[in-house]
Amino acid sequence: MPPNAPAQQDVPPYAAMLNAPQREAVLTTDGPVLMLAGAGTGKTAALTARLAHLVAMRLAWPSEILCVTFTNKAAREMRERVGRHIGDAVEGMPWLGTFHSIGAKMLRRHAELVGLQSNYTIIDTDDQLRLLKQMIRDKDIDEKRWPPRQLAGLIDRWKNRGLNPPDLGEVENESYANGLGQEMYTAYQDRLKALNACDFGDLLLHMLNILRREPEVLKQYQKRFKYILVDEYQDTNQVQYLWLRLLAQERKNICVVGDDDQSIYSWRGAEVANILKFEKDFPGAKVVKLEQNYRSTKPILAAASGLIDANSQRLGKELWTEQEGGDKLRVIGVWDAPEEARRVGEEIERLEREGASLDEIAILVRAQYQTREFEDRFIQIGLNYRIIGGFRFYERAEIRDALAYLRVIAQPQDDLAFERIYNQPKRGLGAKTLEKMHQHARATGLPLAAASLQLADSDELPKRAANTIGGLMRQFLHWRELSEQMSPAELLRTVMDENGYNEMLEKEKSADSAGRQENISELARAMEEYPTLGDFLEHVSLVMENDRANEGEKVTIMTMHAAKGLEFDNVFLPGWEEGVFPSQRAIDEGGLASLEEERRLAYVAITRAKRKCTILHAANRRIYGQWTSSIPSRFVDDLPDEHYDAETTMSGGASLWRANWSESDDPFAHVSAARPDKSSARGPGWQRALATGYETKQPRIAESRRSAASFAAKPRSDVAVGAKVFHDKFGYGFVMDQDGNKLEIEFENSGLKRVVDSFVTLAED
């Protein structure tokens, strides 16, 4: 215990079980406090004890404490824990809740100040999209080019940044419908007021506006809240940050709890800068670092700490534990994604034989499409699993849509499949049209598709609907003919292009549209293993039936983002290759800031493991139908050598491959030159050693050679340093540096960005 720590007999019961830094955070009640809490360091226990301490010591009445969480679950847990310490007094804490629930409660009291009545309605996403769709049509904007979901996403981002319509700059205004961003945002807010409604973003934005414009209201809340506590401060967005800063400026008794190394939600508005500048916002703030980890072994913590040290934008801390022993991390190189799934399956079966619970085993992926390979493999070997934070691969909406098209092609009598996709993507066929189709099908005894075709040749339907159905049925006839000539994977790609589904996803521009496109591509890749469409559809049916039958313990499969806050004895981290993790899209769009967030995500993933952590990377992956060579993630290089063991899968086939493949033929030859060797397992030629089972993989090797050569990025010859260019997202700028097909561009309104040259056009002077 440090010299300045309170004596044990002076420590209240609710703080007695805490370690010295936790107690310091609890008992330091005056002034601003930053509780910098690393992964697994007991920050919830410390925050709960601090809240109990404020009430128990009568430093404030329960109604004078503002305690903000990010989820209802966290708020319930906080209330239950505090209740165990202070009893019924917790019931008098009306200001313990999420940002949105507290914002809504405040806004009810002051709604008239922003043109609303106190009984205003909070609209959900569906209502919002319907309203925006009406506005887009009234404005005669091309809905396909500028969909409602895109405008909803933009408005949400603007509100997260605390921007009202007049605050939008040129870039924001141009981001929708060629300069109609501000006008549509203004019209949307006016329409909401006319409906006496607001969306979730308004709950904080309206209150921020009120606190800024009404000094008396601000003074009222500053006087009311003697203490402010904020959980997960690293996840706050700009409007939350501004709202909190205003409320805390008078008394400055604000305690925020967070970890800058676990800020991984910038895509939904979170800004790591908020926690990094806390000491600047509140001079003299007490910073208490919680570094004792109660979750993981020493090697896991040392590896995670070494990795995150590579980030420049961080406050700095070093996790440690009193636990002794523990295995080093393992970094395993495999040949391709199927082998990755096989290897993980074998490792899990071994752990199960040794007595490990499947419930304590997790596979954490960077992107949802990666789950398909593991799902198929686990079904094949009879290993129970669950998908957390999303649907199983074959249950996702876009996959069900694609499968429905394939089912109708293979079996025209499949009414359920036809009903799912007759108007997906939207073709202007409504419920009335469907009802007529069903009536005719029942009357004639025909399948729904055949009955629809008959209706299209009659006068029973409006001409537009009849033409649409007729065109769709002709497409199905065309696809059925192609199914006799094409492989199942080629057929799927053709169908999804020709039916407009891919175009629909591209134009959505929502947070999950890119992931849905990746899932369609992964479905096509899965189909390449089956000779006929019937074989593949039978496989899917068996998988779905198996999913429904499985009970008992299960391996957890989820994304790294969804895993934050969870822990497992054994964690597998597949796909640690450049372009997969870190995500190439994230780096291209966000540059260094996104790269550092990707590294924070790697840190979060590793620190989910309590006992064992295994990282895997593949030398080859099939991307959009092509085998592409991969190099291990730069995050593997960030791991301290002494805290992990590297290995590659080997077999007799590897030497045969090396004997028949000269260095000049090696598509991976550039890797050893670009990256220094870190261990004998990753020395010269390590990628070729991944060719396990050469006898069965020789065709893949030849194909990989060809695709590696064709996949190499070729820089544009018409773009050079000093050229003025235009980017759809960032606007105009000048090329400052060029590295292959990567450009560093100083944009007039967006600053320095790193982009791929194919995304820019030369600007006219």
Short mmCIF file of N, CA and C in Angstrom, two decimals, residues 380-511:
data_model
loop_
_atom_site.label_atom_id
_atom_site.label_comp_id
_atom_site.label_asym_id
_atom_site.label_seq_id
_atom_site.Cartn_x
_atom_site.Cartn_y
_atom_site.Cartn_z
N GLN A 380 -19.42 -29.67 -40.04
CA GLN A 380 -18.85 -30.90 -40.60
C GLN A 380 -18.32 -31.83 -39.51
N ILE A 381 -17.69 -31.29 -38.47
CA ILE A 381 -17.10 -32.12 -37.43
C ILE A 381 -18.00 -32.25 -36.21
N GLY A 382 -19.20 -31.64 -36.27
CA GLY A 382 -20.15 -31.78 -35.16
C GLY A 382 -19.79 -31.00 -33.93
N LEU A 383 -19.23 -29.82 -34.09
CA LEU A 383 -18.82 -28.97 -32.97
C LEU A 383 -19.86 -27.86 -32.77
N ASN A 384 -20.47 -27.82 -31.60
CA ASN A 384 -21.50 -26.82 -31.33
C ASN A 384 -20.91 -25.42 -31.25
N TYR A 385 -21.63 -24.44 -31.77
CA TYR A 385 -21.17 -23.05 -31.75
C TYR A 385 -22.34 -22.11 -31.70
N ARG A 386 -22.08 -20.88 -31.32
CA ARG A 386 -23.08 -19.83 -31.34
C ARG A 386 -22.47 -18.59 -31.96
N ILE A 387 -23.31 -17.79 -32.63
CA ILE A 387 -22.88 -16.49 -33.16
C ILE A 387 -23.44 -15.41 -32.24
N ILE A 388 -22.56 -14.54 -31.73
CA ILE A 388 -22.98 -13.46 -30.84
C ILE A 388 -22.88 -12.13 -31.59
N GLY A 389 -23.87 -11.28 -31.38
CA GLY A 389 -23.82 -9.95 -31.99
C GLY A 389 -24.15 -9.95 -33.46
N GLY A 390 -24.80 -11.00 -33.92
CA GLY A 390 -25.17 -11.08 -35.33
C GLY A 390 -25.80 -12.43 -35.60
N PHE A 391 -26.25 -12.62 -36.81
CA PHE A 391 -26.86 -13.88 -37.20
C PHE A 391 -25.80 -14.87 -37.66
N ARG A 392 -26.14 -16.15 -37.58
CA ARG A 392 -25.31 -17.15 -38.23
C ARG A 392 -25.25 -16.79 -39.71
N PHE A 393 -24.19 -17.22 -40.35
CA PHE A 393 -23.93 -16.76 -41.72
C PHE A 393 -25.14 -16.98 -42.63
N TYR A 394 -25.69 -18.17 -42.62
CA TYR A 394 -26.78 -18.49 -43.55
C TYR A 394 -28.13 -17.92 -43.10
N GLU A 395 -28.15 -17.26 -41.93
CA GLU A 395 -29.39 -16.63 -41.46
C GLU A 395 -29.42 -15.13 -41.71
N ARG A 396 -28.33 -14.57 -42.21
CA ARG A 396 -28.30 -13.13 -42.46
C ARG A 396 -29.20 -12.78 -43.63
N ALA A 397 -29.80 -11.60 -43.55
CA ALA A 397 -30.84 -11.23 -44.51
C ALA A 397 -30.35 -11.30 -45.95
N GLU A 398 -29.15 -10.76 -46.21
CA GLU A 398 -28.66 -10.75 -47.59
C GLU A 398 -28.35 -12.16 -48.09
N ILE A 399 -27.92 -13.04 -47.17
CA ILE A 399 -27.65 -14.42 -47.57
C ILE A 399 -28.96 -15.15 -47.84
N ARG A 400 -29.96 -14.93 -47.01
CA ARG A 400 -31.28 -15.54 -47.25
C ARG A 400 -31.87 -15.06 -48.57
N ASP A 401 -31.68 -13.78 -48.88
CA ASP A 401 -32.18 -13.26 -50.15
C ASP A 401 -31.49 -13.96 -51.32
N ALA A 402 -30.16 -14.05 -51.25
CA ALA A 402 -29.41 -14.70 -52.33
C ALA A 402 -29.80 -16.16 -52.48
N LEU A 403 -29.95 -16.85 -51.36
CA LEU A 403 -30.35 -18.25 -51.41
C LEU A 403 -31.76 -18.42 -51.97
N ALA A 404 -32.64 -17.45 -51.68
CA ALA A 404 -34.00 -17.53 -52.21
C ALA A 404 -33.99 -17.47 -53.73
N TYR A 405 -33.18 -16.59 -54.30
CA TYR A 405 -33.05 -16.55 -55.77
C TYR A 405 -32.58 -17.90 -56.30
N LEU A 406 -31.58 -18.47 -55.65
CA LEU A 406 -31.04 -19.75 -56.12
C LEU A 406 -32.07 -20.86 -55.98
N ARG A 407 -32.86 -20.82 -54.92
CA ARG A 407 -33.89 -21.85 -54.73
C ARG A 407 -34.95 -21.77 -55.81
N VAL A 408 -35.36 -20.57 -56.19
CA VAL A 408 -36.37 -20.43 -57.26
C VAL A 408 -35.80 -20.91 -58.59
N ILE A 409 -34.51 -20.62 -58.82
CA ILE A 409 -33.88 -21.11 -60.06
C ILE A 409 -33.86 -22.63 -60.08
N ALA A 410 -33.49 -23.24 -58.97
CA ALA A 410 -33.39 -24.70 -58.90
C ALA A 410 -34.75 -25.37 -58.81
N GLN A 411 -35.69 -24.70 -58.17
CA GLN A 411 -37.00 -25.30 -57.95
C GLN A 411 -38.08 -24.23 -58.09
N PRO A 412 -38.65 -24.07 -59.31
CA PRO A 412 -39.63 -23.00 -59.55
C PRO A 412 -40.88 -23.11 -58.69
N GLN A 413 -41.12 -24.29 -58.08
CA GLN A 413 -42.30 -24.46 -57.24
C GLN A 413 -42.11 -23.94 -55.82
N ASP A 414 -40.94 -23.40 -55.51
CA ASP A 414 -40.64 -22.94 -54.15
C ASP A 414 -41.30 -21.58 -53.90
N ASP A 415 -42.56 -21.65 -53.45
CA ASP A 415 -43.34 -20.42 -53.25
C ASP A 415 -42.75 -19.53 -52.16
N LEU A 416 -42.25 -20.13 -51.07
CA LEU A 416 -41.72 -19.32 -49.97
C LEU A 416 -40.51 -18.50 -50.42
N ALA A 417 -39.65 -19.12 -51.22
CA ALA A 417 -38.48 -18.40 -51.72
C ALA A 417 -38.90 -17.28 -52.67
N PHE A 418 -39.86 -17.58 -53.54
CA PHE A 418 -40.30 -16.56 -54.51
C PHE A 418 -40.94 -15.38 -53.80
N GLU A 419 -41.74 -15.67 -52.78
CA GLU A 419 -42.40 -14.58 -52.06
C GLU A 419 -41.38 -13.69 -51.36
N ARG A 420 -40.25 -14.27 -50.93
CA ARG A 420 -39.23 -13.48 -50.24
C ARG A 420 -38.59 -12.45 -51.17
N ILE A 421 -38.39 -12.80 -52.44
CA ILE A 421 -37.56 -11.94 -53.30
C ILE A 421 -38.30 -11.33 -54.50
N TYR A 422 -39.63 -11.55 -54.58
CA TYR A 422 -40.32 -10.99 -55.75
C TYR A 422 -40.19 -9.47 -55.79
N ASN A 423 -40.02 -8.86 -54.61
CA ASN A 423 -39.87 -7.40 -54.56
C ASN A 423 -38.59 -7.01 -53.80
N GLN A 424 -37.56 -7.84 -53.93
CA GLN A 424 -36.29 -7.57 -53.24
C GLN A 424 -35.14 -7.81 -54.21
N PRO A 425 -34.43 -6.76 -54.65
CA PRO A 425 -34.60 -5.35 -54.26
C PRO A 425 -35.93 -4.77 -54.75
N LYS A 426 -36.27 -3.60 -54.23
CA LYS A 426 -37.57 -3.00 -54.49
C LYS A 426 -37.84 -2.84 -55.98
N ARG A 427 -39.02 -3.33 -56.39
CA ARG A 427 -39.42 -3.22 -57.80
C ARG A 427 -40.76 -2.52 -57.96
N GLY A 428 -41.29 -1.99 -56.86
CA GLY A 428 -42.58 -1.32 -56.93
C GLY A 428 -43.75 -2.27 -56.87
N LEU A 429 -43.52 -3.51 -56.42
CA LEU A 429 -44.59 -4.50 -56.29
C LEU A 429 -45.02 -4.54 -54.83
N GLY A 430 -46.22 -4.09 -54.55
CA GLY A 430 -46.67 -3.98 -53.18
C GLY A 430 -47.48 -5.16 -52.70
N ALA A 431 -48.13 -4.99 -51.52
CA ALA A 431 -48.91 -6.06 -50.90
C ALA A 431 -50.11 -6.44 -51.74
N LYS A 432 -50.73 -5.48 -52.41
CA LYS A 432 -51.89 -5.80 -53.23
C LYS A 432 -51.52 -6.71 -54.38
N THR A 433 -50.38 -6.44 -55.00
CA THR A 433 -49.92 -7.30 -56.09
C THR A 433 -49.67 -8.71 -55.59
N LEU A 434 -49.05 -8.83 -54.42
CA LEU A 434 -48.78 -10.15 -53.86
C LEU A 434 -50.07 -10.88 -53.57
N GLU A 435 -51.07 -10.19 -53.04
CA GLU A 435 -52.34 -10.83 -52.75
C GLU A 435 -53.01 -11.37 -54.02
N LYS A 436 -52.96 -10.60 -55.09
CA LYS A 436 -53.52 -11.07 -56.37
C LYS A 436 -52.76 -12.30 -56.87
N MET A 437 -51.47 -12.29 -56.69
CA MET A 437 -50.65 -13.44 -57.10
C MET A 437 -51.06 -14.69 -56.32
N HIS A 438 -51.27 -14.52 -55.01
CA HIS A 438 -51.69 -15.65 -54.18
C HIS A 438 -53.08 -16.14 -54.58
N GLN A 439 -54.00 -15.20 -54.83
CA GLN A 439 -55.36 -15.58 -55.22
C GLN A 439 -55.34 -16.41 -56.50
N HIS A 440 -54.58 -15.97 -57.48
CA HIS A 440 -54.53 -16.68 -58.75
C HIS A 440 -53.85 -18.04 -58.59
N ALA A 441 -52.83 -18.10 -57.74
CA ALA A 441 -52.15 -19.37 -57.49
C ALA A 441 -53.10 -20.38 -56.85
N ARG A 442 -53.91 -19.92 -55.89
CA ARG A 442 -54.85 -20.83 -55.23
C ARG A 442 -55.94 -21.28 -56.19
N ALA A 443 -56.39 -20.32 -57.02
CA ALA A 443 -57.48 -20.65 -57.95
C ALA A 443 -57.05 -21.63 -59.03
N THR A 444 -55.81 -21.55 -59.46
CA THR A 444 -55.33 -22.38 -60.57
C THR A 444 -54.54 -23.60 -60.11
N GLY A 445 -54.15 -23.61 -58.84
CA GLY A 445 -53.32 -24.70 -58.36
C GLY A 445 -51.90 -24.64 -58.86
N LEU A 446 -51.47 -23.47 -59.35
CA LEU A 446 -50.12 -23.30 -59.87
C LEU A 446 -49.18 -22.79 -58.78
N PRO A 447 -47.88 -23.05 -58.92
CA PRO A 447 -46.91 -22.39 -58.04
C PRO A 447 -47.01 -20.88 -58.19
N LEU A 448 -46.57 -20.17 -57.19
CA LEU A 448 -46.70 -18.72 -57.17
C LEU A 448 -46.00 -18.08 -58.36
N ALA A 449 -44.81 -18.56 -58.70
CA ALA A 449 -44.07 -17.97 -59.83
C ALA A 449 -44.83 -18.16 -61.14
N ALA A 450 -45.36 -19.37 -61.38
CA ALA A 450 -46.09 -19.64 -62.62
C ALA A 450 -47.38 -18.83 -62.68
N ALA A 451 -48.06 -18.74 -61.54
CA ALA A 451 -49.29 -17.95 -61.49
C ALA A 451 -49.00 -16.48 -61.76
N SER A 452 -47.87 -15.99 -61.26
CA SER A 452 -47.49 -14.60 -61.49
C SER A 452 -47.25 -14.33 -62.97
N LEU A 453 -46.64 -15.30 -63.64
CA LEU A 453 -46.39 -15.14 -65.07
C LEU A 453 -47.70 -15.07 -65.84
N GLN A 454 -48.68 -15.90 -65.47
CA GLN A 454 -49.99 -15.82 -66.12
C GLN A 454 -50.65 -14.47 -65.89
N LEU A 455 -50.55 -13.99 -64.64
CA LEU A 455 -51.13 -12.69 -64.34
C LEU A 455 -50.49 -11.58 -65.16
N ALA A 456 -49.19 -11.69 -65.38
CA ALA A 456 -48.48 -10.66 -66.13
C ALA A 456 -48.98 -10.58 -67.57
N ASP A 457 -49.55 -11.67 -68.10
CA ASP A 457 -50.07 -11.69 -69.47
C ASP A 457 -51.54 -11.35 -69.52
N SER A 458 -52.11 -10.94 -68.38
CA SER A 458 -53.53 -10.59 -68.33
C SER A 458 -53.68 -9.11 -68.01
N ASP A 459 -54.94 -8.70 -67.85
CA ASP A 459 -55.21 -7.32 -67.48
C ASP A 459 -55.59 -7.19 -66.01
N GLU A 460 -55.28 -8.24 -65.23
CA GLU A 460 -55.63 -8.23 -63.81
C GLU A 460 -54.77 -7.26 -63.00
N LEU A 461 -53.60 -6.99 -63.48
CA LEU A 461 -52.67 -6.13 -62.76
C LEU A 461 -52.47 -4.82 -63.51
N PRO A 462 -52.12 -3.76 -62.80
CA PRO A 462 -51.74 -2.52 -63.48
C PRO A 462 -50.59 -2.80 -64.45
N LYS A 463 -50.55 -2.04 -65.52
CA LYS A 463 -49.57 -2.31 -66.58
C LYS A 463 -48.15 -2.31 -66.05
N ARG A 464 -47.83 -1.37 -65.15
CA ARG A 464 -46.46 -1.29 -64.63
C ARG A 464 -46.09 -2.54 -63.86
N ALA A 465 -47.01 -3.00 -62.98
CA ALA A 465 -46.74 -4.21 -62.20
C ALA A 465 -46.62 -5.42 -63.11
N ALA A 466 -47.48 -5.50 -64.12
CA ALA A 466 -47.44 -6.63 -65.05
C ALA A 466 -46.12 -6.67 -65.80
N ASN A 467 -45.66 -5.52 -66.25
CA ASN A 467 -44.38 -5.46 -66.97
C ASN A 467 -43.22 -5.86 -66.06
N THR A 468 -43.29 -5.41 -64.81
CA THR A 468 -42.21 -5.74 -63.86
C THR A 468 -42.16 -7.24 -63.61
N ILE A 469 -43.31 -7.84 -63.37
CA ILE A 469 -43.34 -9.28 -63.10
C ILE A 469 -42.90 -10.06 -64.34
N GLY A 470 -43.38 -9.62 -65.50
CA GLY A 470 -42.96 -10.29 -66.72
C GLY A 470 -41.47 -10.25 -66.92
N GLY A 471 -40.87 -9.08 -66.65
CA GLY A 471 -39.42 -8.95 -66.78
C GLY A 471 -38.68 -9.84 -65.79
N LEU A 472 -39.20 -9.93 -64.56
CA LEU A 472 -38.56 -10.77 -63.55
C LEU A 472 -38.62 -12.24 -63.96
N MET A 473 -39.75 -12.68 -64.46
CA MET A 473 -39.88 -14.08 -64.86
C MET A 473 -38.97 -14.41 -66.05
N ARG A 474 -38.81 -13.47 -66.95
CA ARG A 474 -37.87 -13.70 -68.06
C ARG A 474 -36.44 -13.83 -67.54
N GLN A 475 -36.12 -13.03 -66.50
CA GLN A 475 -34.80 -13.15 -65.88
C GLN A 475 -34.60 -14.54 -65.29
N PHE A 476 -35.63 -15.05 -64.61
CA PHE A 476 -35.49 -16.38 -64.02
C PHE A 476 -35.30 -17.45 -65.09
N LEU A 477 -36.00 -17.31 -66.21
CA LEU A 477 -35.82 -18.25 -67.30
C LEU A 477 -34.38 -18.19 -67.82
N HIS A 478 -33.86 -16.97 -67.94
CA HIS A 478 -32.48 -16.77 -68.38
C HIS A 478 -31.50 -17.39 -67.39
N TRP A 479 -31.71 -17.16 -66.10
CA TRP A 479 -30.80 -17.70 -65.08
C TRP A 479 -30.87 -19.22 -65.03
N ARG A 480 -32.07 -19.77 -65.26
CA ARG A 480 -32.20 -21.23 -65.24
C ARG A 480 -31.39 -21.84 -66.37
N GLU A 481 -31.37 -21.18 -67.51
CA GLU A 481 -30.55 -21.67 -68.62
C GLU A 481 -29.07 -21.55 -68.29
N LEU A 482 -28.68 -20.44 -67.63
CA LEU A 482 -27.28 -20.27 -67.26
C LEU A 482 -26.83 -21.30 -66.24
N SER A 483 -27.76 -21.76 -65.39
CA SER A 483 -27.40 -22.73 -64.36
C SER A 483 -26.90 -24.04 -64.96
N GLU A 484 -27.25 -24.31 -66.22
CA GLU A 484 -26.76 -25.51 -66.90
C GLU A 484 -25.37 -25.30 -67.50
N GLN A 485 -24.95 -24.03 -67.57
CA GLN A 485 -23.69 -23.72 -68.25
C GLN A 485 -22.62 -23.20 -67.30
N MET A 486 -23.04 -22.65 -66.17
CA MET A 486 -22.11 -22.00 -65.25
C MET A 486 -21.92 -22.82 -64.00
N SER A 487 -20.82 -22.55 -63.29
CA SER A 487 -20.65 -23.10 -61.96
C SER A 487 -21.61 -22.39 -61.02
N PRO A 488 -21.96 -23.01 -59.88
CA PRO A 488 -22.87 -22.34 -58.93
C PRO A 488 -22.38 -20.96 -58.50
N ALA A 489 -21.07 -20.83 -58.27
CA ALA A 489 -20.55 -19.53 -57.82
C ALA A 489 -20.69 -18.47 -58.90
N GLU A 490 -20.38 -18.84 -60.15
CA GLU A 490 -20.53 -17.89 -61.26
C GLU A 490 -21.99 -17.50 -61.43
N LEU A 491 -22.89 -18.45 -61.25
CA LEU A 491 -24.31 -18.17 -61.37
C LEU A 491 -24.74 -17.15 -60.32
N LEU A 492 -24.31 -17.35 -59.08
CA LEU A 492 -24.69 -16.42 -58.03
C LEU A 492 -24.21 -15.01 -58.34
N ARG A 493 -22.96 -14.87 -58.75
CA ARG A 493 -22.43 -13.55 -59.06
C ARG A 493 -23.22 -12.89 -60.18
N THR A 494 -23.58 -13.66 -61.19
CA THR A 494 -24.36 -13.13 -62.31
C THR A 494 -25.74 -12.69 -61.85
N VAL A 495 -26.40 -13.53 -61.05
CA VAL A 495 -27.75 -13.22 -60.58
C VAL A 495 -27.75 -11.95 -59.74
N MET A 496 -26.80 -11.84 -58.82
CA MET A 496 -26.80 -10.69 -57.91
C MET A 496 -26.43 -9.39 -58.62
N ASP A 497 -25.71 -9.51 -59.73
CA ASP A 497 -25.44 -8.33 -60.55
C ASP A 497 -26.68 -7.95 -61.36
N GLU A 498 -27.28 -8.93 -62.02
CA GLU A 498 -28.36 -8.65 -62.96
C GLU A 498 -29.67 -8.31 -62.26
N ASN A 499 -29.87 -8.78 -61.02
CA ASN A 499 -31.14 -8.47 -60.34
C ASN A 499 -31.10 -7.13 -59.61
N GLY A 500 -29.95 -6.47 -59.61
CA GLY A 500 -29.83 -5.15 -58.99
C GLY A 500 -29.50 -5.18 -57.52
N TYR A 501 -29.28 -6.37 -56.94
CA TYR A 501 -29.03 -6.46 -55.50
C TYR A 501 -27.69 -5.84 -55.13
N ASN A 502 -26.66 -6.16 -55.91
CA ASN A 502 -25.35 -5.58 -55.62
C ASN A 502 -25.38 -4.06 -55.72
N GLU A 503 -26.08 -3.56 -56.73
CA GLU A 503 -26.20 -2.11 -56.90
C GLU A 503 -26.92 -1.49 -55.71
N MET A 504 -27.94 -2.18 -55.21
CA MET A 504 -28.67 -1.69 -54.04
C MET A 504 -27.74 -1.55 -52.83
N LEU A 505 -26.89 -2.56 -52.60
CA LEU A 505 -25.98 -2.51 -51.46
C LEU A 505 -24.93 -1.42 -51.63
N GLU A 506 -24.45 -1.24 -52.86
CA GLU A 506 -23.45 -0.20 -53.12
C GLU A 506 -24.00 1.18 -52.85
N LYS A 507 -25.28 1.40 -53.16
CA LYS A 507 -25.88 2.72 -53.00
C LYS A 507 -26.40 2.98 -51.59
N GLU A 508 -26.52 1.92 -50.80
CA GLU A 508 -27.00 2.10 -49.43
C GLU A 508 -26.10 3.03 -48.63
N LYS A 509 -24.79 2.79 -48.73
CA LYS A 509 -23.79 3.59 -48.02
C LYS A 509 -24.10 3.71 -46.54
N SER A 510 -24.62 2.62 -45.96
CA SER A 510 -24.88 2.59 -44.53
C SER A 510 -23.68 1.96 -43.83
N ALA A 511 -23.72 1.94 -42.49
CA ALA A 511 -22.59 1.42 -41.73
C ALA A 511 -22.33 -0.06 -42.01
#
